[in-house]
DNA sequence: TTTCTTGCAAAGAGTTTGCAGCTTC
DNA sequence: GAAGCTGCAAACTCTTTGCAAGAAA
């Protein structure tokens, strides 16, 4: 069976690039951290564990390359660092993100949800959409629950104080 | 009648900040370029025209301050520069953007359009939305039209060649 | 051989910070 | 005169680039 890395290799070859050991190590790190939103530095440190001789510049160049080939999407959550997110295979659109302003966690939404909105934008603004970025900032379910617990605790303490 | 700058002044005072001449000049530049998406450097150069002695650091500090007070929103379109966008007065949500991948133009969408999507996200992911960022990347109406014209021109040239 | 790729170090770009001096209340 | 604010320069962070050496076709 053809693995994901084989398919990426083919994509590289199709664009006349090679899958060098450094590039392979980088891709493997991305595959192993598909849920995360790693910065170039993050990727570099993880790749270094497998290929200690790799340089940060190579990681940047590889990520840039993968971005060109649309294997990864480069995204910025406003903290001044670019993050690299593996695109779902065959996904028509880039997925969305939920960024928690309490704990910093980043969750993904794979569902598109934007079909209707995009239809409106394309027709009303006569804008041909090629890609999108949608990020919600707010409080994730985990922090939400934690706050409710603390609220109850507070209530209990108040009761004790009475 | 109370002007927009007066209201911003009040907001500053409410948070115990002053509207110094430098801050006022910066705010005025933002008001005069409400349609644009200026970087800190852009703002700096424009403010310099009115207040040549101002320093870049002051502009950064002022923009940071205005961002805190939610007078402006800081946004990043992926070109490695932060841009500062005046928030519509009383707007519940940050507006959306259309970034043209041909000419780089950035247009704004003031309509919310995301109500339904946000309702789904809040209930299905149990995520309390506080803010959002939505940007579409694609071809703006102007470039679109230009391309069609060129297409026609191309067709004509083909006819001549025959 | 020729072309592509790499690691290193240096450079670049954007942003933040330390600090002495200046305002303002 | 205490507190806040400013301009300047230096520092810092993230990213890109030049280049000589190395690997692959």
mmCIF file of C-alpha atoms (C1' of nucleotides) in Angstrom:
data_model
loop_
_atom_site.group_PDB
_atom_site.id
_atom_site.type_symbol
_atom_site.label_atom_id
_atom_site.label_comp_id
_atom_site.label_asym_id
_atom_site.label_seq_id
_atom_site.Cartn_x
_atom_site.Cartn_y
_atom_site.Cartn_z
ATOM 1 C CA UNK A 1 0.000 0.000 0.000
ATOM 2 C CA UNK A 2 1.179 3.469 -0.825
ATOM 3 C CA UNK A 3 1.910 5.510 2.257
ATOM 4 C CA UNK A 4 1.349 9.163 2.775
ATOM 5 C CA UNK A 5 5.054 9.826 2.613
ATOM 6 C CA UNK A 6 5.259 8.046 -0.753
ATOM 7 C CA UNK A 7 2.572 10.306 -2.108
ATOM 8 C CA UNK A 8 4.385 13.367 -0.850
ATOM 9 C CA UNK A 9 7.550 12.019 -2.460
ATOM 10 C CA UNK A 10 5.721 11.783 -5.761
ATOM 11 C CA UNK A 11 4.464 15.321 -5.397
ATOM 12 C CA UNK A 12 8.016 16.489 -4.863
ATOM 13 C CA UNK A 13 9.292 14.563 -7.861
ATOM 14 C CA UNK A 14 6.483 15.885 -10.004
ATOM 15 C CA UNK A 15 7.803 19.364 -9.222
ATOM 16 C CA UNK A 16 11.385 18.116 -9.767
ATOM 17 C CA UNK A 17 12.438 18.173 -6.158
ATOM 18 C CA UNK A 18 14.037 15.327 -4.253
ATOM 19 C CA UNK A 19 12.956 13.766 -1.009
ATOM 20 C CA UNK A 20 16.298 14.104 0.736
ATOM 21 C CA UNK A 21 16.843 12.555 4.172
ATOM 22 C CA UNK A 22 16.428 16.008 5.742
ATOM 23 C CA UNK A 23 13.184 16.611 3.923
ATOM 24 C CA UNK A 24 11.925 13.170 4.809
ATOM 25 C CA UNK A 25 12.727 13.675 8.489
ATOM 26 C CA UNK A 26 10.900 16.989 8.411
ATOM 27 C CA UNK A 27 7.840 15.508 6.757
ATOM 28 C CA UNK A 28 7.813 12.643 9.253
ATOM 29 C CA UNK A 29 7.806 15.091 12.146
ATOM 30 C CA UNK A 30 4.867 16.896 10.601
ATOM 31 C CA UNK A 31 2.991 13.611 10.135
ATOM 32 C CA UNK A 32 3.652 12.604 13.731
ATOM 33 C CA UNK A 33 2.365 15.942 14.994
ATOM 34 C CA UNK A 34 -0.567 16.371 12.682
ATOM 35 C CA UNK A 35 -2.740 17.666 15.508
ATOM 36 C CA UNK A 36 -0.257 20.307 16.572
ATOM 37 C CA UNK A 37 0.530 23.678 15.123
ATOM 38 C CA UNK A 38 4.281 23.717 15.134
ATOM 39 C CA UNK A 39 6.464 26.718 14.463
ATOM 40 C CA UNK A 40 9.599 26.328 12.360
ATOM 41 C CA UNK A 41 11.630 26.267 15.564
ATOM 42 C CA UNK A 42 9.375 23.538 17.013
ATOM 43 C CA UNK A 43 9.820 21.444 13.891
ATOM 44 C CA UNK A 44 13.561 22.049 13.947
ATOM 45 C CA UNK A 45 13.926 20.807 17.526
ATOM 46 C CA UNK A 46 11.851 17.697 16.797
ATOM 47 C CA UNK A 47 13.700 16.928 13.579
ATOM 48 C CA UNK A 48 17.001 17.351 15.405
ATOM 49 C CA UNK A 49 16.118 14.364 17.578
ATOM 50 C CA UNK A 50 16.197 12.123 14.506
ATOM 51 C CA UNK A 51 18.694 13.995 12.382
ATOM 52 C CA UNK A 52 20.903 16.033 14.728
ATOM 53 C CA UNK A 53 23.015 17.477 11.945
ATOM 54 C CA UNK A 54 20.133 19.318 10.297
ATOM 55 C CA UNK A 55 20.220 23.103 10.153
ATOM 56 C CA UNK A 56 17.393 25.493 10.924
ATOM 57 C CA UNK A 57 17.673 27.027 7.460
ATOM 58 C CA UNK A 58 16.994 23.660 5.859
ATOM 59 C CA UNK A 59 13.862 23.294 7.939
ATOM 60 C CA UNK A 60 12.696 26.732 6.826
ATOM 61 C CA UNK A 61 13.454 25.867 3.217
ATOM 62 C CA UNK A 62 11.636 22.555 3.458
ATOM 63 C CA UNK A 63 8.584 24.108 5.063
ATOM 64 C CA UNK A 64 8.540 26.792 2.400
ATOM 65 C CA UNK A 65 8.728 24.081 -0.243
ATOM 66 C CA UNK A 66 5.926 22.052 1.307
ATOM 67 C CA UNK A 67 3.846 25.185 1.520
ATOM 68 C CA UNK A 68 4.348 25.817 -2.201
ATOM 69 C CA UNK A 69 3.226 22.282 -2.958
ATOM 70 C CA UNK A 70 0.235 22.778 -0.672
ATOM 71 C CA UNK A 71 1.279 19.896 1.520
ATOM 72 C CA UNK A 72 1.253 22.242 4.485
ATOM 73 C CA UNK A 73 -0.485 25.512 5.140
ATOM 74 C CA UNK A 74 1.340 28.360 6.797
ATOM 75 C CA UNK A 75 -0.761 30.079 9.405
ATOM 76 C CA UNK A 76 -0.270 32.864 11.853
ATOM 77 C CA UNK A 77 -2.309 33.173 15.020
ATOM 78 C CA UNK A 78 -1.095 36.659 15.803
ATOM 79 C CA UNK A 79 1.789 35.750 18.088
ATOM 80 C CA UNK A 80 4.408 36.725 15.553
ATOM 81 C CA UNK A 81 5.353 33.178 14.604
ATOM 82 C CA UNK A 82 4.404 31.250 11.485
ATOM 83 C CA UNK A 83 2.984 27.830 12.132
ATOM 84 C CA UNK A 84 2.795 24.949 9.716
ATOM 85 C CA UNK A 85 -0.256 22.784 9.473
ATOM 86 C CA UNK A 86 -0.447 19.612 7.410
ATOM 87 C CA UNK A 87 -3.288 19.874 4.944
ATOM 88 C CA UNK A 88 -5.824 17.054 5.017
ATOM 89 C CA UNK A 89 -5.240 14.893 1.968
ATOM 90 C CA UNK A 90 -7.638 15.848 -0.763
ATOM 91 C CA UNK A 91 -9.174 18.623 1.320
ATOM 92 C CA UNK A 92 -10.694 21.249 -0.907
ATOM 93 C CA UNK A 93 -10.320 23.913 1.734
ATOM 94 C CA UNK A 94 -8.093 24.789 4.585
ATOM 95 C CA UNK A 95 -9.633 23.844 7.894
ATOM 96 C CA UNK A 96 -10.539 26.304 10.614
ATOM 97 C CA UNK A 97 -9.095 26.892 14.052
ATOM 98 C CA UNK A 98 -10.276 27.528 17.573
ATOM 99 C CA UNK A 99 -7.682 29.404 19.607
ATOM 100 C CA UNK A 100 -8.262 29.525 23.343
ATOM 101 C CA UNK A 101 -7.406 32.890 24.858
ATOM 102 C CA UNK A 102 -7.057 31.274 28.294
ATOM 103 C CA UNK A 103 -4.758 28.333 27.752
ATOM 104 C CA UNK A 104 -3.529 28.926 24.219
ATOM 105 C CA UNK A 105 -4.761 25.566 22.942
ATOM 106 C CA UNK A 106 -5.497 25.366 19.228
ATOM 107 C CA UNK A 107 -8.211 22.976 18.070
ATOM 108 C CA UNK A 108 -9.176 22.241 14.505
ATOM 109 C CA UNK A 109 -12.483 22.242 12.728
ATOM 110 C CA UNK A 110 -12.359 20.024 9.677
ATOM 111 C CA UNK A 111 -15.923 20.722 8.583
ATOM 112 C CA UNK A 112 -16.082 23.435 5.982
ATOM 113 C CA UNK A 113 -19.118 25.383 7.293
ATOM 114 C CA UNK A 114 -18.357 28.260 4.928
ATOM 115 C CA UNK A 115 -20.084 27.098 1.747
ATOM 116 C CA UNK A 116 -22.996 29.489 2.106
ATOM 117 C CA UNK A 117 -20.813 32.403 3.161
ATOM 118 C CA UNK A 118 -18.439 31.846 0.254
ATOM 119 C CA UNK A 119 -21.290 31.711 -2.230
ATOM 120 C CA UNK A 120 -22.486 35.086 -0.946
ATOM 121 C CA UNK A 121 -19.015 36.620 -1.050
ATOM 122 C CA UNK A 122 -18.294 35.352 -4.554
ATOM 123 C CA UNK A 123 -21.516 36.684 -5.988
ATOM 124 C CA UNK A 124 -21.953 39.881 -4.009
ATOM 125 C CA UNK A 125 -18.330 41.038 -4.118
ATOM 126 C CA UNK A 126 -17.492 39.370 -7.407
ATOM 127 C CA UNK A 127 -14.439 37.874 -5.735
ATOM 128 C CA UNK A 128 -13.055 34.519 -6.893
ATOM 129 C CA UNK A 129 -12.135 32.703 -3.676
ATOM 130 C CA UNK A 130 -9.039 30.539 -3.825
ATOM 131 C CA UNK A 131 -8.378 30.004 -0.145
ATOM 132 C CA UNK A 132 -9.503 31.142 3.268
ATOM 133 C CA UNK A 133 -8.399 31.549 6.840
ATOM 134 C CA UNK A 134 -10.947 31.368 9.617
ATOM 135 C CA UNK A 135 -9.938 31.468 13.252
ATOM 136 C CA UNK A 136 -12.148 31.883 16.273
ATOM 137 C CA UNK A 137 -10.666 33.304 19.436
ATOM 138 C CA UNK A 138 -12.448 32.471 22.654
ATOM 139 C CA UNK A 139 -12.675 30.050 25.542
ATOM 140 C CA UNK A 140 -12.288 26.362 24.842
ATOM 141 C CA UNK A 141 -14.551 23.749 26.386
ATOM 142 C CA UNK A 142 -11.854 22.647 28.828
ATOM 143 C CA UNK A 143 -11.210 26.122 30.244
ATOM 144 C CA UNK A 144 -14.924 26.721 30.268
ATOM 145 C CA UNK A 145 -15.479 23.655 32.419
ATOM 146 C CA UNK A 146 -12.613 24.559 34.685
ATOM 147 C CA UNK A 147 -14.087 28.002 35.265
ATOM 148 C CA UNK A 148 -17.463 26.539 36.147
ATOM 149 C CA UNK A 149 -15.848 24.215 38.667
ATOM 150 C CA UNK A 150 -14.055 27.134 40.237
ATOM 151 C CA UNK A 151 -17.303 29.052 40.281
ATOM 152 C CA UNK A 152 -18.936 26.216 42.214
ATOM 153 C CA UNK A 153 -15.975 26.040 44.546
ATOM 154 C CA UNK A 154 -16.363 29.763 45.114
ATOM 155 C CA UNK A 155 -20.036 29.307 45.868
ATOM 156 C CA UNK A 156 -19.244 26.558 48.345
ATOM 157 C CA UNK A 157 -16.659 28.730 50.065
ATOM 158 C CA UNK A 158 -19.182 31.503 50.252
ATOM 159 C CA UNK A 159 -21.637 29.130 51.891
ATOM 160 C CA UNK A 160 -19.023 28.076 54.418
ATOM 161 C CA UNK A 161 -18.307 31.693 55.212
ATOM 162 C CA UNK A 162 -21.917 32.408 56.019
ATOM 163 C CA UNK B 1 -21.278 67.318 18.600
ATOM 164 C CA UNK B 2 -18.839 64.826 20.011
ATOM 165 C CA UNK B 3 -16.297 63.689 17.482
ATOM 166 C CA UNK B 4 -14.796 60.289 17.102
ATOM 167 C CA UNK B 5 -11.488 61.527 18.444
ATOM 168 C CA UNK B 6 -13.211 62.853 21.562
ATOM 169 C CA UNK B 7 -14.707 59.477 22.199
ATOM 170 C CA UNK B 8 -11.345 57.807 21.797
ATOM 171 C CA UNK B 9 -9.913 60.380 24.188
ATOM 172 C CA UNK B 10 -12.528 59.409 26.745
ATOM 173 C CA UNK B 11 -11.709 55.761 26.287
ATOM 174 C CA UNK B 12 -8.071 56.534 26.940
ATOM 175 C CA UNK B 13 -8.886 58.572 30.040
ATOM 176 C CA UNK B 14 -11.181 55.859 31.308
ATOM 177 C CA UNK B 15 -8.168 53.565 31.257
ATOM 178 C CA UNK B 16 -6.009 56.341 32.766
ATOM 179 C CA UNK B 17 -4.026 57.132 29.686
ATOM 180 C CA UNK B 18 -3.538 60.539 28.146
ATOM 181 C CA UNK B 19 -4.194 61.659 24.612
ATOM 182 C CA UNK B 20 -0.791 63.180 24.016
ATOM 183 C CA UNK B 21 -0.040 65.089 20.793
ATOM 184 C CA UNK B 22 1.793 62.041 19.444
ATOM 185 C CA UNK B 23 -1.115 59.762 20.225
ATOM 186 C CA UNK B 24 -3.571 62.181 18.724
ATOM 187 C CA UNK B 25 -1.543 62.462 15.525
ATOM 188 C CA UNK B 26 -1.431 58.681 15.293
ATOM 189 C CA UNK B 27 -5.165 58.325 15.808
ATOM 190 C CA UNK B 28 -5.825 61.004 13.200
ATOM 191 C CA UNK B 29 -3.754 59.131 10.659
ATOM 192 C CA UNK B 30 -5.748 56.005 11.377
ATOM 193 C CA UNK B 31 -9.018 57.886 10.984
ATOM 194 C CA UNK B 32 -7.888 59.393 7.695
ATOM 195 C CA UNK B 33 -6.920 55.982 6.371
ATOM 196 C CA UNK B 34 -9.812 53.983 7.661
ATOM 197 C CA UNK B 35 -10.082 52.038 4.408
ATOM 198 C CA UNK B 36 -6.438 51.061 4.365
ATOM 199 C CA UNK B 37 -4.575 48.405 6.244
ATOM 200 C CA UNK B 38 -1.501 50.197 7.417
ATOM 201 C CA UNK B 39 1.552 48.606 8.935
ATOM 202 C CA UNK B 40 3.286 50.281 11.859
ATOM 203 C CA UNK B 41 5.869 51.623 9.429
ATOM 204 C CA UNK B 42 3.132 53.013 7.160
ATOM 205 C CA UNK B 43 1.528 54.766 10.112
ATOM 206 C CA UNK B 44 4.898 56.077 11.231
ATOM 207 C CA UNK B 45 5.664 57.645 7.851
ATOM 208 C CA UNK B 46 2.229 59.261 7.675
ATOM 209 C CA UNK B 47 2.388 60.581 11.232
ATOM 210 C CA UNK B 48 5.831 61.968 10.543
ATOM 211 C CA UNK B 49 4.312 64.320 7.979
ATOM 212 C CA UNK B 50 2.351 66.037 10.739
ATOM 213 C CA UNK B 51 4.661 65.464 13.658
ATOM 214 C CA UNK B 52 8.171 64.994 12.264
ATOM 215 C CA UNK B 53 9.772 64.491 15.657
ATOM 216 C CA UNK B 54 7.813 61.360 16.482
ATOM 217 C CA UNK B 55 9.695 58.092 16.944
ATOM 218 C CA UNK B 56 8.795 54.717 15.536
ATOM 219 C CA UNK B 57 8.740 53.229 19.024
ATOM 220 C CA UNK B 58 6.042 55.667 20.065
ATOM 221 C CA UNK B 59 3.931 54.626 17.116
ATOM 222 C CA UNK B 60 4.326 50.989 18.086
ATOM 223 C CA UNK B 61 3.436 51.786 21.688
ATOM 224 C CA UNK B 62 0.403 53.787 20.639
ATOM 225 C CA UNK B 63 -0.845 51.081 18.296
ATOM 226 C CA UNK B 64 -0.360 48.502 21.017
ATOM 227 C CA UNK B 65 -2.355 50.718 23.367
ATOM 228 C CA UNK B 66 -5.170 51.239 20.883
ATOM 229 C CA UNK B 67 -5.259 47.516 20.281
ATOM 230 C CA UNK B 68 -5.662 46.890 24.006
ATOM 231 C CA UNK B 69 -8.545 49.353 24.107
ATOM 232 C CA UNK B 70 -10.052 47.648 21.071
ATOM 233 C CA UNK B 71 -9.955 50.861 19.087
ATOM 234 C CA UNK B 72 -7.927 49.060 16.453
ATOM 235 C CA UNK B 73 -7.542 45.431 15.556
ATOM 236 C CA UNK B 74 -4.166 43.995 14.770
ATOM 237 C CA UNK B 75 -4.245 41.703 11.806
ATOM 238 C CA UNK B 76 -1.743 39.731 9.832
ATOM 239 C CA UNK B 77 -2.298 38.687 6.254
ATOM 240 C CA UNK B 78 0.632 36.340 6.187
ATOM 241 C CA UNK B 79 3.240 38.711 4.794
ATOM 242 C CA UNK B 80 5.087 38.960 8.094
ATOM 243 C CA UNK B 81 3.831 42.435 8.959
ATOM 244 C CA UNK B 82 1.187 43.397 11.489
ATOM 245 C CA UNK B 83 -1.455 45.738 10.193
ATOM 246 C CA UNK B 84 -3.755 47.934 12.184
ATOM 247 C CA UNK B 85 -7.374 48.294 11.304
ATOM 248 C CA UNK B 86 -9.708 50.758 12.954
ATOM 249 C CA UNK B 87 -12.648 48.924 14.423
ATOM 250 C CA UNK B 88 -16.094 50.167 13.371
ATOM 251 C CA UNK B 89 -17.599 52.050 16.280
ATOM 252 C CA UNK B 90 -19.953 49.803 18.157
ATOM 253 C CA UNK B 91 -19.199 46.844 15.899
ATOM 254 C CA UNK B 92 -19.895 43.609 17.710
ATOM 255 C CA UNK B 93 -17.458 41.728 15.546
ATOM 256 C CA UNK B 94 -14.322 42.310 13.621
ATOM 257 C CA UNK B 95 -15.001 42.640 9.925
ATOM 258 C CA UNK B 96 -13.696 40.297 7.273
ATOM 259 C CA UNK B 97 -11.161 40.782 4.523
ATOM 260 C CA UNK B 98 -10.702 39.960 0.879
ATOM 261 C CA UNK B 99 -7.045 39.768 -0.074
ATOM 262 C CA UNK B 100 -6.272 39.693 -3.779
ATOM 263 C CA UNK B 101 -3.447 37.313 -4.651
ATOM 264 C CA UNK B 102 -2.864 39.171 -7.930
ATOM 265 C CA UNK B 103 -2.598 42.806 -6.930
ATOM 266 C CA UNK B 104 -2.431 42.600 -3.137
ATOM 267 C CA UNK B 105 -5.476 44.813 -2.609
ATOM 268 C CA UNK B 106 -7.344 44.317 0.648
ATOM 269 C CA UNK B 107 -11.070 44.972 0.701
ATOM 270 C CA UNK B 108 -13.345 44.842 3.693
ATOM 271 C CA UNK B 109 -16.597 43.070 4.314
ATOM 272 C CA UNK B 110 -18.540 44.807 7.049
ATOM 273 C CA UNK B 111 -21.446 42.379 7.036
ATOM 274 C CA UNK B 112 -21.071 39.728 9.672
ATOM 275 C CA UNK B 113 -22.189 36.682 7.637
ATOM 276 C CA UNK B 114 -20.911 34.335 10.331
ATOM 277 C CA UNK B 115 -23.883 34.246 12.707
ATOM 278 C CA UNK B 116 -24.992 30.772 11.659
ATOM 279 C CA UNK B 117 -21.469 29.401 11.585
ATOM 280 C CA UNK B 118 -20.721 30.800 15.031
ATOM 281 C CA UNK B 119 -23.901 29.311 16.471
ATOM 282 C CA UNK B 120 -22.831 25.897 15.166
ATOM 283 C CA UNK B 121 -19.288 26.253 16.491
ATOM 284 C CA UNK B 122 -20.436 27.409 19.924
ATOM 285 C CA UNK B 123 -22.865 24.550 20.374
ATOM 286 C CA UNK B 124 -21.048 21.741 18.632
ATOM 287 C CA UNK B 125 -17.563 22.473 19.975
ATOM 288 C CA UNK B 126 -18.724 24.037 23.195
ATOM 289 C CA UNK B 127 -16.433 26.966 22.457
ATOM 290 C CA UNK B 128 -17.277 30.471 23.684
ATOM 291 C CA UNK B 129 -16.412 32.770 20.797
ATOM 292 C CA UNK B 130 -14.962 36.161 21.736
ATOM 293 C CA UNK B 131 -13.536 37.239 18.422
ATOM 294 C CA UNK B 132 -12.819 35.969 14.943
ATOM 295 C CA UNK B 133 -10.596 36.469 11.948
ATOM 296 C CA UNK B 134 -11.884 35.618 8.512
ATOM 297 C CA UNK B 135 -9.873 36.325 5.388
ATOM 298 C CA UNK B 136 -10.522 35.147 1.878
ATOM 299 C CA UNK B 137 -7.634 34.909 -0.524
ATOM 300 C CA UNK B 138 -8.465 35.047 -4.201
ATOM 301 C CA UNK B 139 -8.913 37.283 -7.214
ATOM 302 C CA UNK B 140 -10.600 40.619 -6.735
ATOM 303 C CA UNK B 141 -13.221 41.926 -9.137
ATOM 304 C CA UNK B 142 -10.775 44.415 -10.670
ATOM 305 C CA UNK B 143 -8.119 41.826 -11.517
ATOM 306 C CA UNK B 144 -10.829 39.483 -12.657
ATOM 307 C CA UNK B 145 -12.090 42.039 -15.149
ATOM 308 C CA UNK B 146 -8.583 42.862 -16.287
ATOM 309 C CA UNK B 147 -7.920 39.186 -16.999
ATOM 310 C CA UNK B 148 -11.070 38.897 -19.075
ATOM 311 C CA UNK B 149 -10.061 41.912 -21.127
ATOM 312 C CA UNK B 150 -6.643 40.399 -21.735
ATOM 313 C CA UNK B 151 -8.332 37.147 -22.677
ATOM 314 C CA UNK B 152 -10.335 38.993 -25.314
ATOM 315 C CA UNK B 153 -7.222 40.787 -26.510
ATOM 316 C CA UNK B 154 -5.514 37.420 -26.799
ATOM 317 C CA UNK B 155 -8.388 36.103 -28.863
ATOM 318 C CA UNK B 156 -8.193 39.070 -31.187
ATOM 319 C CA UNK B 157 -4.456 38.610 -31.654
ATOM 320 C CA UNK B 158 -5.079 34.992 -32.481
ATOM 321 C CA UNK B 159 -7.591 36.043 -35.110
ATOM 322 C CA UNK B 160 -5.083 38.449 -36.634
ATOM 323 C CA UNK B 161 -2.452 35.738 -36.773
ATOM 324 C CA UNK B 162 -4.726 33.479 -38.757
ATOM 325 C "C1'" DT C 1 30.127 17.076 -14.600
ATOM 326 C "C1'" DT C 2 26.288 19.578 -13.675
ATOM 327 C "C1'" DT C 3 22.607 20.471 -10.817
ATOM 328 C "C1'" DC C 4 20.430 20.390 -6.575
ATOM 329 C "C1'" DT C 5 20.748 20.566 -1.643
ATOM 330 C "C1'" DT C 6 22.784 21.455 2.816
ATOM 331 C "C1'" DG C 7 24.858 23.723 7.099
ATOM 332 C "C1'" DC C 8 26.728 27.619 8.780
ATOM 333 C "C1'" DA C 9 27.091 32.272 9.592
ATOM 334 C "C1'" DA C 10 25.717 36.654 8.487
ATOM 335 C "C1'" DA C 11 22.277 39.702 7.152
ATOM 336 C "C1'" DG C 12 17.534 41.463 7.110
ATOM 337 C "C1'" DA C 13 13.058 42.776 8.684
ATOM 338 C "C1'" DG C 14 9.901 43.816 12.115
ATOM 339 C "C1'" DT C 15 9.215 44.738 16.858
ATOM 340 C "C1'" DT C 16 10.346 45.535 21.722
ATOM 341 C "C1'" DT C 17 12.955 47.483 25.506
ATOM 342 C "C1'" DG C 18 16.161 50.331 28.568
ATOM 343 C "C1'" DC C 19 16.977 54.654 29.687
ATOM 344 C "C1'" DA C 20 17.690 59.567 30.201
ATOM 345 C "C1'" DG C 21 15.166 63.580 29.403
ATOM 346 C "C1'" DC C 22 10.820 65.997 29.016
ATOM 347 C "C1'" DT C 23 5.721 66.909 30.210
ATOM 348 C "C1'" DT C 24 1.958 67.200 32.924
ATOM 349 C "C1'" DC C 25 -0.666 67.363 36.896
ATOM 350 C "C1'" DG D 1 8.324 66.138 42.139
ATOM 351 C "C1'" DA D 2 5.993 61.804 41.135
ATOM 352 C "C1'" DA D 3 4.061 59.630 37.373
ATOM 353 C "C1'" DG D 4 3.484 59.116 32.760
ATOM 354 C "C1'" DC D 5 5.289 59.638 28.131
ATOM 355 C "C1'" DT D 6 8.777 60.223 24.461
ATOM 356 C "C1'" DG D 7 12.830 59.638 21.247
ATOM 357 C "C1'" DC D 8 16.824 57.275 20.498
ATOM 358 C "C1'" DA D 9 19.619 53.432 20.168
ATOM 359 C "C1'" DA D 10 20.400 48.936 21.200
ATOM 360 C "C1'" DA D 11 18.577 44.472 21.666
ATOM 361 C "C1'" DC D 12 15.775 40.755 20.300
ATOM 362 C "C1'" DT D 13 13.138 37.439 17.560
ATOM 363 C "C1'" DC D 14 11.977 35.319 13.502
ATOM 364 C "C1'" DT D 15 13.217 34.451 8.838
ATOM 365 C "C1'" DT D 16 15.991 34.721 4.655
ATOM 366 C "C1'" DT D 17 20.231 34.645 2.039
ATOM 367 C "C1'" DG D 18 25.219 33.968 0.371
ATOM 368 C "C1'" DC D 19 28.388 30.743 -0.024
ATOM 369 C "C1'" DA D 20 31.468 26.899 0.023
ATOM 370 C "C1'" DA D 21 31.104 22.054 0.588
ATOM 371 C "C1'" DG D 22 28.563 17.817 -0.181
ATOM 372 C "C1'" DA D 23 25.299 14.509 -2.482
ATOM 373 C "C1'" DA D 24 22.797 12.833 -6.410
ATOM 374 C "C1'" DA D 25 21.794 12.089 -11.205
#
